[in-house]
CSV table of C-alpha atoms in Angstrom, one decimal:
chain,number,residue,atom,x,y,z
A,8,UNK,CA,13.6,-13.7,14.8
A,9,UNK,CA,13.0,-10.0,14.5
A,10,UNK,CA,11.8,-9.0,11.2
A,11,UNK,CA,13.7,-6.1,9.5
A,12,UNK,CA,12.3,-2.9,8.5
A,13,UNK,CA,14.3,-0.8,6.0
A,14,UNK,CA,13.0,3.4,7.0
A,15,UNK,CA,13.6,5.4,3.5
A,16,UNK,CA,14.1,8.7,5.5
A,17,UNK,CA,16.0,12.1,4.6
A,18,UNK,CA,15.0,13.8,7.5
A,19,UNK,CA,17.5,13.0,10.3
A,20,UNK,CA,15.4,14.1,13.2
A,21,UNK,CA,12.2,12.5,11.9
A,22,UNK,CA,14.0,9.2,10.8
A,23,UNK,CA,15.5,8.8,14.4
A,24,UNK,CA,12.2,9.1,16.1
A,25,UNK,CA,11.0,6.7,13.7
A,26,UNK,CA,13.7,4.1,14.2
A,27,UNK,CA,12.8,4.3,17.6
A,28,UNK,CA,9.3,3.8,17.0
A,29,UNK,CA,10.3,0.6,14.7
A,30,UNK,CA,12.5,-0.5,17.8
A,31,UNK,CA,9.5,-0.4,19.8
A,32,UNK,CA,7.8,-2.5,17.4
A,33,UNK,CA,10.2,-5.5,17.7
A,34,UNK,CA,11.9,-4.3,14.6
A,35,UNK,CA,15.5,-4.6,13.1
A,36,UNK,CA,15.8,-1.4,11.6
A,37,UNK,CA,18.1,-0.4,8.7
A,38,UNK,CA,18.0,3.6,7.9
A,39,UNK,CA,18.2,4.6,3.6
A,40,UNK,CA,18.7,8.7,3.1
A,41,UNK,CA,17.8,8.5,-0.4
A,42,UNK,CA,16.9,5.7,-3.3
A,43,UNK,CA,20.0,4.9,-4.0
A,44,UNK,CA,21.1,3.4,-0.7
A,45,UNK,CA,17.6,2.3,0.0
A,46,UNK,CA,18.6,-0.2,-3.4
A,47,UNK,CA,21.4,-0.9,-1.9
A,48,UNK,CA,20.0,-2.1,1.8
A,49,UNK,CA,17.0,-4.2,-0.1
A,50,UNK,CA,19.6,-6.2,-2.2
A,51,UNK,CA,21.5,-7.1,0.9
A,52,UNK,CA,18.9,-7.7,3.3
A,53,UNK,CA,15.8,-9.8,3.6
A,54,UNK,CA,13.5,-6.7,4.2
A,55,UNK,CA,9.3,-7.3,6.0
A,56,UNK,CA,8.7,-3.8,5.9
A,57,UNK,CA,9.8,-0.7,3.8
A,58,UNK,CA,8.9,2.4,5.6
A,59,UNK,CA,9.1,5.1,2.5
A,60,UNK,CA,9.3,8.7,2.2
A,61,UNK,CA,8.1,10.5,-0.9
A,62,UNK,CA,10.3,13.9,-1.6
A,63,UNK,CA,14.0,12.4,-1.6
A,64,UNK,CA,17.4,14.0,-2.5
A,65,UNK,CA,17.6,11.5,-5.4
A,66,UNK,CA,13.8,11.1,-6.4
A,67,UNK,CA,10.5,10.1,-5.8
A,68,UNK,CA,9.6,7.8,-3.2
A,69,UNK,CA,6.6,5.9,-5.5
A,70,UNK,CA,9.5,5.1,-7.9
A,71,UNK,CA,10.9,2.9,-5.3
A,72,UNK,CA,7.6,1.0,-4.9
A,73,UNK,CA,6.9,0.6,-8.2
A,74,UNK,CA,10.0,-0.9,-9.2
A,75,UNK,CA,9.7,-3.2,-5.3
A,76,UNK,CA,5.9,-4.3,-6.8
A,77,UNK,CA,6.9,-5.0,-10.2
A,78,UNK,CA,10.1,-7.4,-9.1
A,79,UNK,CA,7.6,-9.5,-6.9
A,80,UNK,CA,8.4,-7.8,-3.3
A,81,UNK,CA,5.7,-9.3,-1.1
A,82,UNK,CA,6.6,-7.3,2.2
A,83,UNK,CA,4.5,-4.7,3.2
A,84,UNK,CA,5.5,-0.9,2.1
A,85,UNK,CA,3.6,2.3,4.3
A,86,UNK,CA,4.6,5.6,2.1
A,87,UNK,CA,4.7,8.6,4.4
A,88,UNK,CA,4.5,12.3,3.1
A,89,UNK,CA,3.4,15.8,3.6
A,90,UNK,CA,1.3,15.6,0.6
A,91,UNK,CA,-2.1,14.1,1.4
A,92,UNK,CA,-4.6,15.6,-1.2
A,93,UNK,CA,-6.8,12.5,-2.6
A,94,UNK,CA,-5.6,12.3,-5.5
A,95,UNK,CA,-2.1,12.1,-4.4
A,96,UNK,CA,-2.6,9.3,-2.1
A,97,UNK,CA,-4.6,7.6,-5.3
A,98,UNK,CA,-1.8,8.0,-6.7
A,99,UNK,CA,0.7,6.0,-3.6
A,100,UNK,CA,-2.3,3.1,-3.7
A,101,UNK,CA,-1.3,2.5,-7.7
A,102,UNK,CA,2.5,2.7,-7.2
A,103,UNK,CA,1.9,-0.4,-4.6
A,104,UNK,CA,1.7,0.8,-1.3
A,105,UNK,CA,0.1,-0.9,1.1
A,106,UNK,CA,-0.6,2.0,3.0
A,107,UNK,CA,-0.5,5.9,2.8
A,108,UNK,CA,0.4,7.6,6.2
A,109,UNK,CA,0.2,11.5,5.7
A,110,UNK,CA,2.5,13.7,8.0
A,111,UNK,CA,1.6,14.5,11.2
A,112,UNK,CA,1.3,11.5,12.7
A,113,UNK,CA,0.9,10.1,16.5
A,114,UNK,CA,2.6,7.1,18.1
A,115,UNK,CA,-0.7,5.6,17.9
A,116,UNK,CA,-1.2,5.7,14.3
A,117,UNK,CA,2.0,4.7,13.0
A,118,UNK,CA,1.7,1.4,15.1
A,119,UNK,CA,-1.7,0.5,14.0
A,120,UNK,CA,-0.7,1.1,10.5
A,121,UNK,CA,2.0,-0.7,10.5
A,122,UNK,CA,0.5,-3.6,12.4
A,123,UNK,CA,-2.3,-3.8,9.6
A,124,UNK,CA,0.0,-3.7,7.0
A,125,UNK,CA,1.8,-6.4,8.2
A,126,UNK,CA,-1.3,-8.5,8.9
A,127,UNK,CA,-2.4,-8.2,5.0
A,128,UNK,CA,1.3,-8.3,3.5
B,30,UNK,CA,8.6,34.3,-45.9
B,31,UNK,CA,5.5,34.6,-43.5
B,32,UNK,CA,5.8,38.6,-44.2
B,33,UNK,CA,6.0,38.2,-47.8
B,34,UNK,CA,3.2,35.9,-47.8
B,35,UNK,CA,1.0,38.2,-45.5
B,36,UNK,CA,1.7,41.1,-48.4
B,37,UNK,CA,0.6,38.8,-51.4
B,38,UNK,CA,-3.1,37.9,-49.6
B,39,UNK,CA,-3.2,41.9,-48.8
B,40,UNK,CA,-2.2,42.7,-52.5
B,41,UNK,CA,-4.3,39.7,-53.7
B,42,UNK,CA,-7.4,40.5,-51.9
B,43,UNK,CA,-7.2,44.2,-53.1
B,44,UNK,CA,-6.8,42.8,-56.8
B,45,UNK,CA,-10.1,40.9,-56.4
B,46,UNK,CA,-12.1,44.0,-54.8
B,47,UNK,CA,-10.6,46.0,-58.2
B,48,UNK,CA,-11.6,43.0,-60.1
B,49,UNK,CA,-14.8,42.7,-59.2
B,50,UNK,CA,-15.6,46.3,-59.7
B,51,UNK,CA,-14.8,45.9,-63.0
B,52,UNK,CA,-11.9,48.3,-63.2
B,53,UNK,CA,-8.5,47.1,-63.0
B,54,UNK,CA,-6.2,49.2,-61.6
B,55,UNK,CA,-2.4,49.5,-60.2
B,56,UNK,CA,-2.2,48.7,-56.5
B,57,UNK,CA,-1.6,51.5,-54.7
B,58,UNK,CA,1.5,51.6,-52.9
B,59,UNK,CA,0.2,52.2,-49.5
B,60,UNK,CA,-1.5,48.4,-49.6
B,61,UNK,CA,2.2,47.4,-49.1
B,62,UNK,CA,2.7,49.6,-45.8
B,63,UNK,CA,-0.9,48.5,-44.5
B,64,UNK,CA,-0.2,44.8,-45.4
B,65,UNK,CA,3.3,44.8,-43.6
B,66,UNK,CA,1.8,47.1,-40.8
B,67,UNK,CA,-1.0,44.5,-40.0
B,68,UNK,CA,1.6,41.6,-40.4
B,69,UNK,CA,3.7,43.2,-37.6
B,70,UNK,CA,1.0,43.3,-35.4
B,71,UNK,CA,-0.5,40.1,-35.7
B,72,UNK,CA,3.1,38.7,-35.0
B,73,UNK,CA,3.9,40.8,-32.0
B,74,UNK,CA,0.3,39.7,-30.4
B,75,UNK,CA,1.5,36.2,-31.3
B,76,UNK,CA,4.7,37.0,-29.3
B,77,UNK,CA,3.3,39.1,-26.4
B,78,UNK,CA,0.7,36.0,-26.1
B,79,UNK,CA,3.5,33.4,-26.1
B,80,UNK,CA,5.4,35.3,-23.5
B,81,UNK,CA,2.6,35.4,-21.4
B,82,UNK,CA,1.6,32.2,-21.8
B,83,UNK,CA,5.4,30.7,-20.4
B,84,UNK,CA,5.2,33.2,-17.7
B,85,UNK,CA,2.4,31.6,-16.6
B,86,UNK,CA,3.4,28.2,-16.8
B,87,UNK,CA,6.4,29.3,-14.9
B,88,UNK,CA,4.4,31.3,-12.9
B,89,UNK,CA,2.0,28.3,-11.9
B,90,UNK,CA,5.4,25.7,-11.3
B,91,UNK,CA,6.9,28.3,-9.0
B,92,UNK,CA,3.7,28.0,-6.9
B,93,UNK,CA,3.5,24.2,-7.1
B,94,UNK,CA,7.5,24.0,-6.0
B,95,UNK,CA,6.4,26.5,-3.1
B,96,UNK,CA,3.2,25.1,-2.1
B,97,UNK,CA,5.2,21.9,-1.9
B,98,UNK,CA,8.1,22.9,-0.2
B,99,UNK,CA,6.4,25.3,2.5
B,100,UNK,CA,4.5,21.9,3.0
B,101,UNK,CA,7.3,19.7,3.6
B,102,UNK,CA,9.3,22.3,5.9
B,103,UNK,CA,6.1,22.8,7.8
B,104,UNK,CA,4.8,19.4,7.8
B,105,UNK,CA,7.9,17.7,8.6
B,106,UNK,CA,9.0,18.8,11.8
B,107,UNK,CA,5.7,19.0,12.9
B,108,UNK,CA,5.7,15.0,12.4
B,109,UNK,CA,8.6,14.6,14.7
B,110,UNK,CA,7.1,16.5,17.3
B,111,UNK,CA,3.8,14.5,16.9
B,112,UNK,CA,5.6,11.3,17.0
B,113,UNK,CA,8.2,12.1,19.6
B,114,UNK,CA,5.2,13.5,22.2
B,115,UNK,CA,2.9,10.4,21.5
B,116,UNK,CA,6.0,8.3,22.2
B,117,UNK,CA,7.1,10.3,25.3
B,118,UNK,CA,3.1,10.0,26.7
B,119,UNK,CA,2.7,6.3,25.8
B,120,UNK,CA,5.4,4.1,25.8
B,121,UNK,CA,7.8,2.6,27.9
B,122,UNK,CA,10.8,4.1,27.5
B,123,UNK,CA,14.4,4.1,28.6
B,124,UNK,CA,15.9,7.7,29.8
B,125,UNK,CA,18.3,7.9,27.3
B,126,UNK,CA,15.5,7.5,24.6
B,127,UNK,CA,13.1,10.1,26.3
B,128,UNK,CA,15.6,12.3,26.3
B,129,UNK,CA,16.4,11.6,22.3
B,130,UNK,CA,12.9,12.0,21.6
B,131,UNK,CA,13.0,15.1,23.9
B,132,UNK,CA,15.5,16.7,22.3
B,133,UNK,CA,14.6,15.7,18.9
B,134,UNK,CA,11.4,17.5,19.9
B,135,UNK,CA,12.9,20.8,20.6
B,136,UNK,CA,15.4,20.8,17.4
B,137,UNK,CA,12.4,20.8,15.8
B,138,UNK,CA,10.2,23.3,17.3
B,139,UNK,CA,13.2,25.5,16.4
B,140,UNK,CA,13.1,24.4,12.8
B,141,UNK,CA,9.5,25.0,12.8
B,142,UNK,CA,9.4,28.3,14.5
B,143,UNK,CA,12.4,29.7,12.1
B,144,UNK,CA,10.9,28.2,9.0
B,145,UNK,CA,7.3,30.4,10.1
B,146,UNK,CA,9.3,33.3,10.7
B,147,UNK,CA,11.0,33.0,7.5
B,148,UNK,CA,7.4,32.6,5.6
B,149,UNK,CA,6.2,35.5,7.4
B,150,UNK,CA,9.1,37.8,6.9
B,151,UNK,CA,9.0,36.9,3.1
B,152,UNK,CA,5.6,37.8,3.0
B,153,UNK,CA,5.9,41.3,4.8
B,154,UNK,CA,8.4,41.9,1.9
B,155,UNK,CA,6.2,40.6,-0.5
B,156,UNK,CA,3.6,43.1,0.8
B,157,UNK,CA,5.8,45.8,0.6
B,158,UNK,CA,5.1,46.7,5.0
B,159,UNK,CA,8.4,45.7,6.0
B,160,UNK,CA,10.8,49.0,6.0
B,161,UNK,CA,14.1,50.1,7.5
B,162,UNK,CA,14.8,52.0,10.7
B,163,UNK,CA,17.8,54.0,10.0
B,164,UNK,CA,20.1,55.2,12.6
B,165,UNK,CA,23.9,56.5,12.9
B,166,UNK,CA,26.2,53.2,14.4
B,167,UNK,CA,29.9,52.3,13.7
B,168,UNK,CA,30.3,49.4,10.8
B,169,UNK,CA,33.1,48.2,12.6
B,170,UNK,CA,31.7,47.8,16.1
B,171,UNK,CA,29.1,46.1,14.5
B,172,UNK,CA,31.2,43.7,12.9
B,173,UNK,CA,32.9,42.9,15.7
B,174,UNK,CA,29.8,41.7,18.0
B,175,UNK,CA,28.5,39.7,15.0
B,176,UNK,CA,31.6,38.2,14.7
B,177,UNK,CA,31.4,36.3,18.4
B,178,UNK,CA,27.8,35.7,17.1
B,179,UNK,CA,29.1,33.8,14.3
B,180,UNK,CA,31.9,31.9,15.9
B,181,UNK,CA,29.1,30.8,18.0
B,182,UNK,CA,27.7,29.4,15.6
B,183,UNK,CA,30.2,28.0,13.4
B,184,UNK,CA,33.1,27.4,16.1
B,185,UNK,CA,36.3,27.6,15.4
B,186,UNK,CA,36.7,27.9,11.5
B,187,UNK,CA,35.7,31.2,10.8
B,188,UNK,CA,38.7,33.4,10.4
B,189,UNK,CA,38.4,37.5,9.3
B,190,UNK,CA,40.9,39.4,7.2
B,191,UNK,CA,41.2,42.9,6.0
B,192,UNK,CA,41.4,46.4,7.0
B,193,UNK,CA,38.8,47.8,10.2
B,194,UNK,CA,36.0,49.3,8.5
B,195,UNK,CA,36.1,52.4,10.7
B,196,UNK,CA,33.7,54.8,10.2
B,197,UNK,CA,29.7,55.4,10.6
B,198,UNK,CA,26.6,54.3,8.3
B,199,UNK,CA,23.3,55.4,8.3
B,200,UNK,CA,21.3,52.1,8.4
B,201,UNK,CA,18.8,49.3,10.1
B,202,UNK,CA,21.2,47.0,12.1
B,203,UNK,CA,18.2,44.7,11.8
B,204,UNK,CA,18.6,44.3,8.1
B,205,UNK,CA,21.8,43.9,8.5
B,206,UNK,CA,21.8,41.4,11.0
B,207,UNK,CA,18.8,39.3,8.3
B,208,UNK,CA,21.4,39.5,5.8
B,209,UNK,CA,24.7,38.3,7.4
B,210,UNK,CA,22.9,35.8,9.5
B,211,UNK,CA,21.2,34.0,6.2
B,212,UNK,CA,24.6,34.1,4.5
B,213,UNK,CA,26.2,32.3,7.6
B,214,UNK,CA,23.1,30.2,7.8
B,215,UNK,CA,23.8,29.3,3.9
B,216,UNK,CA,27.4,28.8,4.4
B,217,UNK,CA,26.6,26.4,7.5
B,218,UNK,CA,23.7,24.6,5.7
B,219,UNK,CA,25.7,23.6,2.1
B,220,UNK,CA,29.1,23.4,4.2
B,221,UNK,CA,30.8,19.9,2.8
B,222,UNK,CA,31.3,18.3,6.8
B,223,UNK,CA,32.7,20.9,9.1
B,224,UNK,CA,31.9,24.5,7.9
B,225,UNK,CA,34.7,26.9,6.7
B,226,UNK,CA,34.7,30.4,6.2
B,227,UNK,CA,36.9,33.4,5.4
B,228,UNK,CA,35.3,36.9,5.9
B,229,UNK,CA,37.2,39.6,4.0
B,230,UNK,CA,36.7,43.2,4.3
B,231,UNK,CA,37.7,46.1,2.6
B,232,UNK,CA,37.1,49.5,1.6
B,233,UNK,CA,36.4,50.1,-2.3
B,234,UNK,CA,36.1,53.4,-5.0
B,235,UNK,CA,32.8,53.1,-6.9
B,236,UNK,CA,32.8,56.1,-9.6
B,237,UNK,CA,34.7,58.5,-7.2
B,238,UNK,CA,32.6,57.2,-3.7
B,239,UNK,CA,33.8,55.3,-1.4
B,240,UNK,CA,32.2,51.9,0.2
B,241,UNK,CA,32.6,49.7,2.5
B,242,UNK,CA,33.2,45.8,1.4
B,243,UNK,CA,32.1,42.8,3.4
B,244,UNK,CA,32.6,39.0,1.5
B,245,UNK,CA,32.2,36.1,2.9
B,246,UNK,CA,33.7,33.3,1.1
B,247,UNK,CA,32.5,29.5,2.2
B,248,UNK,CA,34.2,26.1,1.2
B,249,UNK,CA,30.8,25.0,0.5
B,250,UNK,CA,28.6,23.1,-2.1
B,251,UNK,CA,28.6,26.7,-4.6
B,252,UNK,CA,26.8,26.6,-7.3
B,253,UNK,CA,26.6,26.6,-10.8
B,254,UNK,CA,28.3,30.3,-12.3
B,255,UNK,CA,24.6,30.7,-14.4
B,256,UNK,CA,22.5,30.8,-11.1
B,257,UNK,CA,24.2,33.5,-9.8
B,258,UNK,CA,21.5,35.9,-10.0
B,259,UNK,CA,18.8,33.0,-9.5
B,260,UNK,CA,20.1,31.9,-5.9
B,261,UNK,CA,18.5,35.6,-4.4
B,262,UNK,CA,14.8,34.0,-6.0
B,263,UNK,CA,12.6,32.2,-3.2
B,264,UNK,CA,12.8,28.9,-2.8
B,265,UNK,CA,15.7,28.5,-5.6
B,266,UNK,CA,18.3,25.4,-4.7
B,267,UNK,CA,21.2,26.0,-6.8
B,268,UNK,CA,23.4,23.3,-4.9
B,269,UNK,CA,23.4,19.5,-6.0
B,270,UNK,CA,21.5,17.7,-3.1
B,271,UNK,CA,22.1,14.2,-4.4
B,272,UNK,CA,23.6,13.0,-1.1
B,273,UNK,CA,21.5,14.3,1.6
B,274,UNK,CA,18.3,17.0,1.9
B,275,UNK,CA,18.9,20.2,3.3
B,276,UNK,CA,16.6,21.6,5.8
B,277,UNK,CA,14.8,25.0,5.2
B,278,UNK,CA,12.6,27.2,3.2
B,279,UNK,CA,14.6,28.5,0.2
B,280,UNK,CA,13.5,31.7,1.5
B,281,UNK,CA,17.1,32.9,3.2
B,282,UNK,CA,18.6,34.3,0.8
B,283,UNK,CA,16.1,36.1,-0.7
B,284,UNK,CA,15.4,37.3,2.2
B,285,UNK,CA,19.0,38.8,2.8
B,286,UNK,CA,19.0,40.2,-1.0
B,287,UNK,CA,15.4,42.2,0.2
B,288,UNK,CA,16.8,43.3,3.1
B,289,UNK,CA,19.9,44.4,0.8
B,290,UNK,CA,17.9,45.9,-1.9
B,291,UNK,CA,15.2,47.9,1.1
B,292,UNK,CA,18.7,49.4,2.3
B,293,UNK,CA,20.0,50.6,-0.9
B,294,UNK,CA,22.8,47.7,-0.7
B,295,UNK,CA,24.4,45.6,-3.3
B,296,UNK,CA,24.4,42.3,-2.7
B,297,UNK,CA,25.7,39.4,-4.9
B,298,UNK,CA,27.5,35.8,-5.2
B,299,UNK,CA,29.6,34.1,-7.4
B,300,UNK,CA,31.3,30.7,-7.4
B,301,UNK,CA,33.2,28.7,-9.8
B,302,UNK,CA,31.0,25.7,-9.7
B,303,UNK,CA,29.6,22.9,-7.9
B,304,UNK,CA,31.7,22.2,-5.6
B,305,UNK,CA,33.7,25.2,-5.6
B,306,UNK,CA,32.8,26.8,-2.6
B,307,UNK,CA,30.7,30.3,-3.0
B,308,UNK,CA,31.6,34.0,-2.1
B,309,UNK,CA,28.8,36.5,-1.1
B,310,UNK,CA,29.5,40.4,-1.0
B,311,UNK,CA,28.0,42.7,1.0
B,312,UNK,CA,28.8,46.7,-0.2
B,313,UNK,CA,27.4,49.7,0.8
B,314,UNK,CA,27.5,53.4,1.5
B,315,UNK,CA,28.9,55.0,4.6
B,316,UNK,CA,27.0,57.4,6.3
């Protein structure tokens, strides 16, 4: 049975490419454009991996990350962001992300990071 | 109360000086004026300091917002392009998947180009390096030509009303296009569903002078009436973006306003509130 990944990304072009990339990694992919939809999808599905953008229309992606970890979520979380300063990476990891992937990134890097996170999750 | 306190302090000091010299005499009247002036100077200094501090804080906030938005607007299309190109290079893809990635790559390349152009243009306006090259041309001919481009951009949901603007203008057609294209793009981006636009032309009289006016009325998200002037500032997003993100650097209306200012035209906007659409009005002189 395939694992389910939740992609939380409001940029449609990037989301389409990421959906395809996750399908190639043999995931069922659910896509949410904002935090509100992401919370609904998380409540409705058994999600093994969350790919989470930080700058979302209705708030900061890391808030969801923190909520998930506080609620005991033990799946993998990869934070995607254009913000890659050291303090921002630390902030992301402290909020509970397993990995922090700064934009831009290649397919090879994305694949390696997803596998690495799943091994640990 | 502060002023009274300050004056009492000055008076008390003066009396003390007078007492220590062995002679108590009435306080001269000018001490009151000196005290009041001194207080006013200190108060004015505090106000100037406070206003400057607030400006500095606001400036830093804007700079930080600018950096975050520019970083996001440049890196996001780059991320799509790098991901799609690396997948196209190294992954076994079906033809439809490869086409999807390629098309996405091309759209994001266009977006990146447009963002870079906007940033460079804004920098040129800010540095006062961008000046109009004025020529004499027919406003109506130009409008008809541009209307064709706008129809291509928005489809058949664009209509024109009002009399033709027959007459010549001494202006820069490139600047005019910059203004109108950004207004049209704004209407397209903030549309609720299919963008709809009404273009109303008219000739108005301002202090005895005849001027042409073009109104662009959209049915998009609109903005809060308190934001009428602020929406022309760089990186300002007046509209609610709760349900989706709206791409762009947030510089479009700033560029339009800067170009209008250079031409000596008036560009303003009004809206009844969020969800009520917006009207952008461009007004200028005949040649």
